[in-house]
CSV table of C-alpha atoms and ligand atoms in Angstrom, one decimal:
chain,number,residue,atom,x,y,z
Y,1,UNK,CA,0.0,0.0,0.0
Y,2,UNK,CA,3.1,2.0,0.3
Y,3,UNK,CA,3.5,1.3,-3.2
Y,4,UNK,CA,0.0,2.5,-3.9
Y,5,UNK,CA,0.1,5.5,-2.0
Y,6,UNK,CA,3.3,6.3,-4.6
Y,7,UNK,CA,2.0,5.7,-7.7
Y,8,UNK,CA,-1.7,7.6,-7.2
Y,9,UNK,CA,0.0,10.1,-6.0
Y,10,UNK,CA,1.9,10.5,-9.3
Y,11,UNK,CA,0.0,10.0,-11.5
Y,12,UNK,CA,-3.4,12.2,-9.7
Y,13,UNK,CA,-0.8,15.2,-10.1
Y,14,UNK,CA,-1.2,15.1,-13.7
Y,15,UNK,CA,-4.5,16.8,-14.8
Y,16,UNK,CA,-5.1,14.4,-17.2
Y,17,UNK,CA,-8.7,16.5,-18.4
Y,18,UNK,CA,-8.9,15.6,-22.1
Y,19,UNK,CA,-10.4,18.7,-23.0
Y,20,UNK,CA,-8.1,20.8,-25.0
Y,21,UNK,CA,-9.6,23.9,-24.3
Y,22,UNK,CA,-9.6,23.6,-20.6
Y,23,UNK,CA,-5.8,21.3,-20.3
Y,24,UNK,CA,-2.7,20.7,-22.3
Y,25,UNK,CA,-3.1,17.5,-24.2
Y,26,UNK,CA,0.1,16.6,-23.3
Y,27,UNK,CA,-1.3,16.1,-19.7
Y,28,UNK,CA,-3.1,13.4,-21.4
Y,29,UNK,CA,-0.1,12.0,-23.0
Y,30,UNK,CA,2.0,12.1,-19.7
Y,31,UNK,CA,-1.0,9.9,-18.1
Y,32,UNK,CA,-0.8,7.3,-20.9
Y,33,UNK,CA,2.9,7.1,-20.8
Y,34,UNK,CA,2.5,6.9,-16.8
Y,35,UNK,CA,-0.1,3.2,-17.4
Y,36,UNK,CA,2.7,2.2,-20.1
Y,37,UNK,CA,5.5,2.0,-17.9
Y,38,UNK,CA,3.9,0.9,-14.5
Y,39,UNK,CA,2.0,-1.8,-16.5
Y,40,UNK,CA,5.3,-3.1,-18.4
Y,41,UNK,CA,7.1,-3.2,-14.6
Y,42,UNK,CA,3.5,-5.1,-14.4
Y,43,UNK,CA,4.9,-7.7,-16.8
Y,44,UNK,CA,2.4,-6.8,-19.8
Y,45,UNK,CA,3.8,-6.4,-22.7
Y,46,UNK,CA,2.6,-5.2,-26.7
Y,47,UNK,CA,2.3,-1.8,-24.4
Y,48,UNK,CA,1.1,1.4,-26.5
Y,49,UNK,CA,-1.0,3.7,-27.2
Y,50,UNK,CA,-3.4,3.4,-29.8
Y,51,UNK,CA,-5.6,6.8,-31.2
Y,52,UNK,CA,-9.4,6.3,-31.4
Y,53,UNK,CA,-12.0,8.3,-32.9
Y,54,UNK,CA,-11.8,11.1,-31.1
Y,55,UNK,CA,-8.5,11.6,-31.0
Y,56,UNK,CA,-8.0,10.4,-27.7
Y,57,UNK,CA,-5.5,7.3,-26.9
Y,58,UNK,CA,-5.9,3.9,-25.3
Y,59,UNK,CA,-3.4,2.1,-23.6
Y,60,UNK,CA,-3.4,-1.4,-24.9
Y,61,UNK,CA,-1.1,-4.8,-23.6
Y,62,UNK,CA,-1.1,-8.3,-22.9
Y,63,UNK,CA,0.4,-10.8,-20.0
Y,64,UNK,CA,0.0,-14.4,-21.9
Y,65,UNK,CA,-0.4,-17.1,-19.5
Y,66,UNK,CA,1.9,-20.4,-19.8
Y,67,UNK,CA,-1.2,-22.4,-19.6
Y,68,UNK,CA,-2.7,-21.9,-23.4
Y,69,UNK,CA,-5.9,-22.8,-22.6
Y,70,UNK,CA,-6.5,-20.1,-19.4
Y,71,UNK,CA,-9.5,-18.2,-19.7
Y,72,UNK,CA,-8.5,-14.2,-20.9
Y,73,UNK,CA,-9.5,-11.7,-18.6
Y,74,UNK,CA,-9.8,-7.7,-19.8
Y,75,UNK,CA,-8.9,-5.3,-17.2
Y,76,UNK,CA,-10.4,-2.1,-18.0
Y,77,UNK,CA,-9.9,1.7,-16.8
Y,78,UNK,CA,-9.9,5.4,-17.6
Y,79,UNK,CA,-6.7,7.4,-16.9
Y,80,UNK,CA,-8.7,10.9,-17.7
Y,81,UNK,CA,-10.8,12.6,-15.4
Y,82,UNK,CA,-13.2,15.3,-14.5
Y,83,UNK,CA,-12.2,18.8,-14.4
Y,84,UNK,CA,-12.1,20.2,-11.1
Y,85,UNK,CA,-15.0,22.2,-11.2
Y,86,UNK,CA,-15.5,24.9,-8.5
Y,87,UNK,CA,-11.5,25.1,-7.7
Y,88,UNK,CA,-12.9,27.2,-4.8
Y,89,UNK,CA,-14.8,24.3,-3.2
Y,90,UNK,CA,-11.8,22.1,-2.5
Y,91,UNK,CA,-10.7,21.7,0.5
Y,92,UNK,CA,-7.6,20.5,-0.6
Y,93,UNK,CA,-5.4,21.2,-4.3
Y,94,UNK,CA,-7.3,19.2,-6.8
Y,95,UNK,CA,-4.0,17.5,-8.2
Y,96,UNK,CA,-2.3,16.8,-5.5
Y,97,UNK,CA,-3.1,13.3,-3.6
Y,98,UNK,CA,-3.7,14.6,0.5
Y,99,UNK,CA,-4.4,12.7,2.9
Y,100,UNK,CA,-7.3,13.7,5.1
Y,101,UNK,CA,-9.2,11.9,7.8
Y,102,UNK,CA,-8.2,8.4,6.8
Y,103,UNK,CA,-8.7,8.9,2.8
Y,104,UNK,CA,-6.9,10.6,0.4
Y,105,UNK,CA,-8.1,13.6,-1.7
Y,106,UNK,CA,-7.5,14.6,-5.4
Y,107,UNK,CA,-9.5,14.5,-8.7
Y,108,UNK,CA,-9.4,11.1,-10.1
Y,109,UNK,CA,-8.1,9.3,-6.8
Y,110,UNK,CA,-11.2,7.2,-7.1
Y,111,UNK,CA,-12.5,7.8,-10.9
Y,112,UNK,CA,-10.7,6.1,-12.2
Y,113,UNK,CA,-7.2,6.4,-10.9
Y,114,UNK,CA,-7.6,4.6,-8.2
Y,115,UNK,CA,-9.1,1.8,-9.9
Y,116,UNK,CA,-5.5,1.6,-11.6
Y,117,UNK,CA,-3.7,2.1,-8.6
Y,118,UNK,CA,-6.3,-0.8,-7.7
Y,119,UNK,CA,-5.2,-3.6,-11.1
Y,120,UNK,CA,-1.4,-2.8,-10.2
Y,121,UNK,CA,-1.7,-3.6,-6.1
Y,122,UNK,CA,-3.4,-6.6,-7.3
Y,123,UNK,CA,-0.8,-7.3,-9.8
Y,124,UNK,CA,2.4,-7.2,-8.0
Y,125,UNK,CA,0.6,-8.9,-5.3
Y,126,UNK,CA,0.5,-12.5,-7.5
Y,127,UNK,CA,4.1,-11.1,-9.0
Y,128,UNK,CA,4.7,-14.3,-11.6
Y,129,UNK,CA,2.1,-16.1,-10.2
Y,130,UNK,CA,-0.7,-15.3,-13.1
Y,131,UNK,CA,-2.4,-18.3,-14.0
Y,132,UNK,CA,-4.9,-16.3,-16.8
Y,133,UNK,CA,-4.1,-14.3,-19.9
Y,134,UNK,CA,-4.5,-10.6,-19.2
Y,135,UNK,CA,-5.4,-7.9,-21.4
Y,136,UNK,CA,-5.6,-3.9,-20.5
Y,137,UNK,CA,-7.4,-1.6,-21.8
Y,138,UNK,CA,-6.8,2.1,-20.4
Y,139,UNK,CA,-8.8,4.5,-22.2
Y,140,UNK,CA,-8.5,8.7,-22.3
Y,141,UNK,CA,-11.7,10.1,-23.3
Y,142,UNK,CA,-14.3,8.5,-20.5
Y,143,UNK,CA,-15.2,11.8,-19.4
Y,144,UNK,CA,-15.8,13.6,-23.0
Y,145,UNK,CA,-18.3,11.1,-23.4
Y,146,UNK,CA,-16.9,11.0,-27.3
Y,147,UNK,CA,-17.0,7.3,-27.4
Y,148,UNK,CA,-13.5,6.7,-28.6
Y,149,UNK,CA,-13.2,3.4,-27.0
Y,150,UNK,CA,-16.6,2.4,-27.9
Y,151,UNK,CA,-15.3,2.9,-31.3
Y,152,UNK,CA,-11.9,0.8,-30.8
Y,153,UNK,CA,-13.8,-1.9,-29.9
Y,154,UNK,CA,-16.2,-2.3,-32.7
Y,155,UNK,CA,-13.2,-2.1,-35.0
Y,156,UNK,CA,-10.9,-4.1,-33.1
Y,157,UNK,CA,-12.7,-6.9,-31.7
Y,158,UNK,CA,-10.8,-9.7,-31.7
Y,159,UNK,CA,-7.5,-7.6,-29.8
Y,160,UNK,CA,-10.0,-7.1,-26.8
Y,161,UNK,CA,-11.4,-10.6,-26.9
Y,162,UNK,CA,-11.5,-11.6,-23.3
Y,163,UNK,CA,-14.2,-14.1,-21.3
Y,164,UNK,CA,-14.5,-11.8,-18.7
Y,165,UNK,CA,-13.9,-8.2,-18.6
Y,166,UNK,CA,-13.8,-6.2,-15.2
Y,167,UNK,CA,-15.0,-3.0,-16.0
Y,168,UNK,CA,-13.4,-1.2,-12.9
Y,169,UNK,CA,-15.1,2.6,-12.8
Y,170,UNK,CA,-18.0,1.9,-10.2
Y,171,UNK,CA,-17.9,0.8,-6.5
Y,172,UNK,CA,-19.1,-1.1,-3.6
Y,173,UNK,CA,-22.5,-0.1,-1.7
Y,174,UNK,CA,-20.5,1.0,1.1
Y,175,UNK,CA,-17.0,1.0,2.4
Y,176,UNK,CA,-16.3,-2.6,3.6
Y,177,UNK,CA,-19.3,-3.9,1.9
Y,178,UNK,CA,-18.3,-5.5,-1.6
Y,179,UNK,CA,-20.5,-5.2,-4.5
Y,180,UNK,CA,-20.8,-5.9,-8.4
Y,181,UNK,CA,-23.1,-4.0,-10.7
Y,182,UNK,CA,-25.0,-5.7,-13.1
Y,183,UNK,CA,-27.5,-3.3,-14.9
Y,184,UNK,CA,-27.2,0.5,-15.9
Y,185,UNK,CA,-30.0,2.5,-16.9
Y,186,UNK,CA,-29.9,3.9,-20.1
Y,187,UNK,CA,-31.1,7.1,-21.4
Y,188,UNK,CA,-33.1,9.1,-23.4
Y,189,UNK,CA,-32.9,12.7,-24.2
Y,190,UNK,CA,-35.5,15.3,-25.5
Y,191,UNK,CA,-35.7,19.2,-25.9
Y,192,UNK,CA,-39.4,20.2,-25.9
Y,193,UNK,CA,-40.3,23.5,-27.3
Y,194,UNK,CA,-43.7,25.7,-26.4
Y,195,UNK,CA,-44.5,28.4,-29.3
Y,196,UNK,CA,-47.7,30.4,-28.5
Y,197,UNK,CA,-47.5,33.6,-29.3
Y,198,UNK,CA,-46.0,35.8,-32.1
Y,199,UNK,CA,-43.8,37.7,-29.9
Y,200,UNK,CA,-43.8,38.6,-25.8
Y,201,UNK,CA,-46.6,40.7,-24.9
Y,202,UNK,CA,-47.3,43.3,-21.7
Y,203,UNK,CA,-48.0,41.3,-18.8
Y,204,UNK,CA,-50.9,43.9,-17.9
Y,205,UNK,CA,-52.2,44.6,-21.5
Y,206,UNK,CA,-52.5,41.0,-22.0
Y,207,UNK,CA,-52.2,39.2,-19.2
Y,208,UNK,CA,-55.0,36.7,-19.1
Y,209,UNK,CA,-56.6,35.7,-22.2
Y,210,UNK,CA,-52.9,35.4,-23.9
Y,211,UNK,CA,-52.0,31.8,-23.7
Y,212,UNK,CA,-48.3,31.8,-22.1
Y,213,UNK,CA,-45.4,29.8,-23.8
Y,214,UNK,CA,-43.6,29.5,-20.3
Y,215,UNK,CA,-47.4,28.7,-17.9
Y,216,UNK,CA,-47.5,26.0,-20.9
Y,217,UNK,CA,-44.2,24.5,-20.9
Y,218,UNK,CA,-44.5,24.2,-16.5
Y,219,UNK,CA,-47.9,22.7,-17.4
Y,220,UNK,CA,-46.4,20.0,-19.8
Y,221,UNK,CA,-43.2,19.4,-17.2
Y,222,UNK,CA,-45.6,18.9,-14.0
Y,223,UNK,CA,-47.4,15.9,-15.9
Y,224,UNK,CA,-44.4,13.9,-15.9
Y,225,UNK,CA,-44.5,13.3,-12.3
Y,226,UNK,CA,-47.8,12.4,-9.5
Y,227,UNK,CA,-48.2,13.5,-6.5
Y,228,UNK,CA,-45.6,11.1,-4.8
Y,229,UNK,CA,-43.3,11.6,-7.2
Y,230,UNK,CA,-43.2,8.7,-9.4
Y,231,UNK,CA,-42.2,9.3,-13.6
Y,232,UNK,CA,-45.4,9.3,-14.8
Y,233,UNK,CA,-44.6,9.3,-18.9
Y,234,UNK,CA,-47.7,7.6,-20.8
Y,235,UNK,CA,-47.3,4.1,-21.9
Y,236,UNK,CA,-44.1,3.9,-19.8
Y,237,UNK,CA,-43.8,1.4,-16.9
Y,238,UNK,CA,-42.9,2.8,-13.8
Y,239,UNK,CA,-43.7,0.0,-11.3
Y,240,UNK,CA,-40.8,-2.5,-11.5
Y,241,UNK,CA,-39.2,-3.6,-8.3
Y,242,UNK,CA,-34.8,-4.2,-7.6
Y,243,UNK,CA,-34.1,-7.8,-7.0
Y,244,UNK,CA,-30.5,-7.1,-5.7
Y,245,UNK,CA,-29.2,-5.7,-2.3
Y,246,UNK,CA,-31.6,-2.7,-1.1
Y,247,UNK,CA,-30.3,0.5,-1.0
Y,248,UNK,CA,-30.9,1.8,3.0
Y,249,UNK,CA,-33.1,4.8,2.7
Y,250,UNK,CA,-31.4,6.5,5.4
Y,251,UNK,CA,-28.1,5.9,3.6
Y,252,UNK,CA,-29.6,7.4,0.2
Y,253,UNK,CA,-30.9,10.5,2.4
Y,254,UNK,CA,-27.0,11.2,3.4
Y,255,UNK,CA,-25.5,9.9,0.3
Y,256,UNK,CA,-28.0,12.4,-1.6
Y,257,UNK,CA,-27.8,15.5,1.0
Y,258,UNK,CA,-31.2,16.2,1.4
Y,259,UNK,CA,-32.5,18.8,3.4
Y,260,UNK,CA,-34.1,19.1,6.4
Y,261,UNK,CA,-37.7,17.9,5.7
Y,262,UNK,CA,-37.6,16.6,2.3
Y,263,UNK,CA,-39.0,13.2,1.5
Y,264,UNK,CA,-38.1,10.6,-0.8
Y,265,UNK,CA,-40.1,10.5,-3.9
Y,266,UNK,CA,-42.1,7.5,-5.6
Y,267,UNK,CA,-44.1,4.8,-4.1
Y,268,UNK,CA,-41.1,2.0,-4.6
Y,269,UNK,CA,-38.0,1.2,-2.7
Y,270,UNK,CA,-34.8,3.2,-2.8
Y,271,UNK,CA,-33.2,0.8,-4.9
Y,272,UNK,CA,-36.2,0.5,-7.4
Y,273,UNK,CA,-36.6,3.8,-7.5
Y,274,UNK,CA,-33.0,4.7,-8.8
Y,275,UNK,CA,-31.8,1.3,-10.4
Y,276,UNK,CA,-35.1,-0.6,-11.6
Y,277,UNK,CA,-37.6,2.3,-12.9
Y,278,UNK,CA,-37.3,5.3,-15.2
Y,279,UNK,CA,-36.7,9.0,-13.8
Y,280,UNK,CA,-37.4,12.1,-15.7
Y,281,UNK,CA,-35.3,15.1,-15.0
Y,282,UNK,CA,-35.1,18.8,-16.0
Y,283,UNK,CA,-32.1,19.2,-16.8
Y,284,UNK,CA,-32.4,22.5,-18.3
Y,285,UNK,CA,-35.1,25.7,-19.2
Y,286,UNK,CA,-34.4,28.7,-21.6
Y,287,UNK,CA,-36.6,31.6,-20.3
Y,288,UNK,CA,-36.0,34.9,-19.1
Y,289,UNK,CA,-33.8,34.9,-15.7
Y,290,UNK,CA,-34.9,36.4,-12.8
Y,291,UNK,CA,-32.7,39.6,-12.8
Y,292,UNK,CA,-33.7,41.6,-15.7
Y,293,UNK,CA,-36.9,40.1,-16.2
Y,294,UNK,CA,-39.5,42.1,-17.6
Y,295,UNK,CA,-43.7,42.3,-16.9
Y,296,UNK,CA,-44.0,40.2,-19.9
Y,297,UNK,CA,-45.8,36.9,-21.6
Y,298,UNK,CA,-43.6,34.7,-23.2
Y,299,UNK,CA,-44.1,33.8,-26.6
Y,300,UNK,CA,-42.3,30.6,-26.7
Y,301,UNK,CA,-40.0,28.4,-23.5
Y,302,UNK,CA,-37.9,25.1,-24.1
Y,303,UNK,CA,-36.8,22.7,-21.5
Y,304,UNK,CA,-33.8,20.1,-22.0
Y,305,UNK,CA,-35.4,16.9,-20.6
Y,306,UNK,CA,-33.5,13.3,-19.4
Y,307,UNK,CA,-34.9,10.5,-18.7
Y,308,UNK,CA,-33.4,7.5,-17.4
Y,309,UNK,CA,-34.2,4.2,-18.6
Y,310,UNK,CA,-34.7,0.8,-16.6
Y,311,UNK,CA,-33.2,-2.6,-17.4
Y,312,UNK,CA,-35.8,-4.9,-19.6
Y,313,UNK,CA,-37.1,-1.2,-21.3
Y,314,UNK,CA,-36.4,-0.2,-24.5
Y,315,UNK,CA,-34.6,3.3,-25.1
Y,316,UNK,CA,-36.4,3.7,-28.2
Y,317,UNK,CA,-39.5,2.7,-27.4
Y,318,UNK,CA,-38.8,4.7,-24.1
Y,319,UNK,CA,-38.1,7.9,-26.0
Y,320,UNK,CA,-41.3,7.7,-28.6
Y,321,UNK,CA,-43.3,7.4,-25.5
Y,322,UNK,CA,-42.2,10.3,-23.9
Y,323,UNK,CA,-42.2,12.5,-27.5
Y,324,UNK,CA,-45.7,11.6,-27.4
Y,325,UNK,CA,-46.8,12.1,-24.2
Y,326,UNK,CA,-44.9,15.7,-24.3
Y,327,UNK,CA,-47.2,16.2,-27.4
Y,328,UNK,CA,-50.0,15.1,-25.9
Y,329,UNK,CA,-49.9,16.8,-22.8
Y,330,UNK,CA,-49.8,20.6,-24.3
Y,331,UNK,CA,-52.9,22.8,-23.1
Y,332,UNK,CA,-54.6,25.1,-24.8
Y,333,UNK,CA,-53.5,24.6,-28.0
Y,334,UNK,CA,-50.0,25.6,-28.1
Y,335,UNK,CA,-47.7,24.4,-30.7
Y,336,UNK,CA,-45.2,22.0,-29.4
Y,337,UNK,CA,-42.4,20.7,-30.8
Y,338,UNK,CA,-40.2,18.0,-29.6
Y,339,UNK,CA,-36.2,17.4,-30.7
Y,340,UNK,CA,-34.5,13.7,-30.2
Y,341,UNK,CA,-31.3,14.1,-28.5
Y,342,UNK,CA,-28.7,11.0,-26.9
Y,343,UNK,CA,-30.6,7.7,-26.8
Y,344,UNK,CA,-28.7,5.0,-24.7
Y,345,UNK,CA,-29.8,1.4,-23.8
Y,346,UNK,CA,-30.0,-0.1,-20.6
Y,347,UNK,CA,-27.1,-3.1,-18.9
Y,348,UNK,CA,-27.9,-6.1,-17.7
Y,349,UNK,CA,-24.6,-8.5,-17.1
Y,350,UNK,CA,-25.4,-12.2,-17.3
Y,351,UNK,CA,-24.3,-12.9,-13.6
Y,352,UNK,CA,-24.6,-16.5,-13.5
Y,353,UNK,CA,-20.9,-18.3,-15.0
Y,354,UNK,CA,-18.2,-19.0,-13.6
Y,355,UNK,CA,-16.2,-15.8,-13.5
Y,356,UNK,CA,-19.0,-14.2,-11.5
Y,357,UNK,CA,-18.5,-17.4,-9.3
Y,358,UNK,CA,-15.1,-16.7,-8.9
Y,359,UNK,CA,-15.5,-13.1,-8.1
Y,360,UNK,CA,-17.6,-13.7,-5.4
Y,361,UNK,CA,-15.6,-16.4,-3.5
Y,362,UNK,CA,-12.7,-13.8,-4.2
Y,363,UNK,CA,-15.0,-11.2,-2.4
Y,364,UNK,CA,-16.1,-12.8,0.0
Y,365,UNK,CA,-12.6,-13.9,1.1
Y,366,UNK,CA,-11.0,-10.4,0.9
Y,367,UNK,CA,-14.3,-8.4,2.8
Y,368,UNK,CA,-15.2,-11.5,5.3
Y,369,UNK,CA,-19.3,-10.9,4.0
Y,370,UNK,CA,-21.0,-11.6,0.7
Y,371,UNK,CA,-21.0,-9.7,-2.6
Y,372,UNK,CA,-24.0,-7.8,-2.9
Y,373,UNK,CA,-25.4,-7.4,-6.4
Y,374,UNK,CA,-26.6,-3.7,-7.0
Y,375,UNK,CA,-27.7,-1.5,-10.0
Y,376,UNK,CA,-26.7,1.8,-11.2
Y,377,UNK,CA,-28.8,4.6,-12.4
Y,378,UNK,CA,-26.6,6.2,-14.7
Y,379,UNK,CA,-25.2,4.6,-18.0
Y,380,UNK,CA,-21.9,4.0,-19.5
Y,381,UNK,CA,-22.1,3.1,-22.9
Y,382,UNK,CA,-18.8,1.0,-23.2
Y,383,UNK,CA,-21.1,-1.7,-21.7
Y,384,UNK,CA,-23.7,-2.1,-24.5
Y,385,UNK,CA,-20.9,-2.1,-26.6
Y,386,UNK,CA,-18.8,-4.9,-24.8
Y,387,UNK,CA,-22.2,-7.0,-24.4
Y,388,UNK,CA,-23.0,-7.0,-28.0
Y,389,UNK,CA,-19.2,-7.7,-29.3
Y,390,UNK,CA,-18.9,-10.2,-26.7
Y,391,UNK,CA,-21.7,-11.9,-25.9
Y,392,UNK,CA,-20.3,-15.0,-24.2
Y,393,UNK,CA,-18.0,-12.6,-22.2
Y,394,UNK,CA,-18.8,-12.4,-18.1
Y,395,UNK,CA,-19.1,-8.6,-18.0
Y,396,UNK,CA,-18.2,-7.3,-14.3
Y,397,UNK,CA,-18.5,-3.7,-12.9
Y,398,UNK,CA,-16.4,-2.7,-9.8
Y,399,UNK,CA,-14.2,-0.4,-7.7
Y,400,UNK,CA,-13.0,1.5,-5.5
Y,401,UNK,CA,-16.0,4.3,-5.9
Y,402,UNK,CA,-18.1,4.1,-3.1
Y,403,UNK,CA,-20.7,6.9,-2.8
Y,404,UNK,CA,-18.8,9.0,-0.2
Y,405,UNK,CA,-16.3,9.2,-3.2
Y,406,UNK,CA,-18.0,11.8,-4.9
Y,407,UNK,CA,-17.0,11.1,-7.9
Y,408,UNK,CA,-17.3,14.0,-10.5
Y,409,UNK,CA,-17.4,16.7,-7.7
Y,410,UNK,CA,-14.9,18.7,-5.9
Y,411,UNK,CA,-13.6,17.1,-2.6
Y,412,UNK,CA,-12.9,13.6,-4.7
Y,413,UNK,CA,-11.2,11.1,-2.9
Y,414,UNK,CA,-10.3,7.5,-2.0
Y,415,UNK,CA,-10.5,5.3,1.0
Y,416,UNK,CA,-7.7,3.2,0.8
Y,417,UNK,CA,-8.3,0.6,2.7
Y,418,UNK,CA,-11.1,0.1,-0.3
Y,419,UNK,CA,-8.1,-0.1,-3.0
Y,420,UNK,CA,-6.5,-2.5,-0.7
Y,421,UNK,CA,-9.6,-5.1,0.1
Y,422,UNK,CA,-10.4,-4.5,-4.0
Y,423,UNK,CA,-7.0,-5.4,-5.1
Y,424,UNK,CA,-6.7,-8.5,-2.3
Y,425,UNK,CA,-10.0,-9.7,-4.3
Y,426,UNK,CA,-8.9,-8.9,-7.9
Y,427,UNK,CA,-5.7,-10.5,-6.9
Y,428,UNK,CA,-7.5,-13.8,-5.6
Y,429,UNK,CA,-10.2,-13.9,-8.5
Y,430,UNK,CA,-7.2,-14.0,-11.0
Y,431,UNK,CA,-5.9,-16.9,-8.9
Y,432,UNK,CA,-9.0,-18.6,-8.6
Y,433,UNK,CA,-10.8,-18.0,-12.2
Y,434,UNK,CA,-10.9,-21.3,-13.8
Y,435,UNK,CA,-13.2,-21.7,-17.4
L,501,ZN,ZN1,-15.0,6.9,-14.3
């Protein structure tokens, strides 16, 4: 863990952001070369970098076993990261590993640094004693959300063959309680526009009898909910229940922040309401702002709208239903027009074969408790695109990013007694992983 302490703290001083306009992309660069030489200490070799899509690089290598006939397993990570965001609500410099109250700050020391720091603890732990063939894949664009890698892989799918693949960017329930994921929600973005009036209009003059672009638009947006709170889109299933390990309310309330006096909404569970049902959100309204508004109508008012999408629902389907029920729910005849934006479908990993089997003996000896199975709300796209290349592959999401994380937001960090249990299980699954 010494060793570990080292290495994030080298390479979460690099500001590996690969967005040109906001960081060098030679930060990138530095990061790559950084995977490349750790990984070759590692034993891998066919180390480099290979440019996707968007520009972006992957580290790519291989550790053959002696044993032709070992099953292949694909360690996967990102080695960009988030910006910092507000610099001014850090606690601590963003790109510089600290160590504070038992964990250690700095963007990326959990997503997804720390999930390398996490396949390298692991690796020098077995030293020569590898009985599988490995593959790495280390990608640079996760953040951008350009898809690079997802590209890569559909044009080079026999180099990332593999018959499992550990996807390590999520994390456990909890610290100390060891978890895979095994669906994602996918998505589906609209942008709904109100037109209902030639141009604004006096407030006084008008107000009244002038049908209102913005009254309309808060009309459509307060249909997609009920009273309690449940996504309430037309046609659109909203009662499925989560099979896995329950999310603890009380845990959600603190993981979430609420405030004082703010319920939970929806009529489900905690864990169906954010892994096995959809959830529309606002993520966005063009109208006038508050300061400098004037006493007027609007003539017309958009909204940016995301909805998330369960396992077993279709994202297409899923997005016609909510086009329509946008359409449908316009008062007083206002024209309304509705724009397609991302569609992404929903994860479910076949959990069932022997590499999940593995995993969980390996879990269960590193934490002393069972694996929990859990979902996650968001998406990541790589997923689909792994599942449908490699259909017989055991697709396995882990790591070291337990909620209190905070992952994508400023005070990042890392417990590290998380990256040591993870690597003492990713080091005993690769023992124990047998076809
Ligand atoms: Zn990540």
């Amino acid at each position: 863990m010494g060793r570990a302490r080292t290495d994030l703290g080298e390479l979460v001083a690099i500001p590996s952001v690969a967005d040109p306009r906001q960081y060098p992309p030679e930060e990138c660069l530095r990061a790559a070369n950084w995977v490349v030489d750790r990984f070759a200490e590692a034993g891998f070799t066919g180390l480099g970098l290979h440019e996707t899509s968007d520009g972006s690089r992957a580290v790519f290598g291989v550790r053959p076993a002696a044993d032709p006939d070992a099953p292949t397993v694909l360690l996967y990570a990102h080695y960009d990261v988030q910006p910092p965001l507000d610099e001014a609500a850090w606690h601590t410099p963003p790109f510089e590993l600290t160590e504070s109250g038992g964990r250690w700050y700095g963007r990326g020391a959990a997503d997804c640094k720390g999930n390398i720091v996490m396949h390298l603890t692991a690796l020098r732990a077995l030293g020569d004693d590898i009985g599988v063939n490995l593959k790495l894949i280390v990608e640079g664009s996760e953040e951008q959300g350009t898809g690079g890698l997802e590209d890569f892989v559909v044009r080079n799918p026999e180099l990332l063959r593999a018959d499992a693949i550990l996807v390590c960017d999520t994390g456990n329930a909890a610290v100390g309680v060891p978890a895979a994921t095994v669906t994602l929600r996918g998505l589906a973005n609209v942008v709904v526009s109100v037109e209902a009036l030639a141009g604004e209009l006096h407030s006084g003059m008008f107000g009244g009898p002038a049908p209102d672009a913005l009254a309309a638009l808060v009309h459509i947006l307060a249909t997609l909910r009920d009273a309690d709170g449940n996504t309430t889109v037309t046609g659109l299933d909203n009662g499925q229940t989560w099979s896995g390990a329950p999310y603890p309310a009380e845990q959600f309330r603190s993981d979430a922040g609420l405030v004082e006096g703010a319920s939970l909404l929806g009529d489900g569970t905690v864990s169906d309401m954010v892994w096995a049902r959809p959830a529309v959100t606002v993520l966005g309204i063009d109208c006038p702002p508050v300061v400098g508004s004037a006493a007027a109508i609007q003539s017309h008012a958009r909204a940016r709208l995301n909805l998330r999408v369960p396992p077993g629902t279709d994202a297409v389907k899923a997005q016609d239903a909510l086009v329509a029920h946008l359409q449908a729910a316009a008062p007083w005849g206002v024209r309304v027009t509705v724009e397609r934006e991302a569609l992404g479908q929903p994860f479910e990993a076949r959990s069932g074969g022997p590499a999940y089997r593995a995993l969980a003996a390996a879990m269960r000896e590193a934490y002393g408790r069972e694996m929990a199975y859990l979902g996650q709300g968001g998406s990541i796209p790589l997923c689909n695109v792994f599942a449908e290349t490699y259909p017989e592959a055991e697709i396995v999401l882990m790591g070291v990013e337990e909620p209190l994380a905070l992952i994508h937001a400023p005070n990042e960090s890392v417990d590290p007694g998380e990256i040591a249990r993870l690597a003492h299980a990713e080091a005993l699954f690769l023992s124990g992983y047998r076809k």
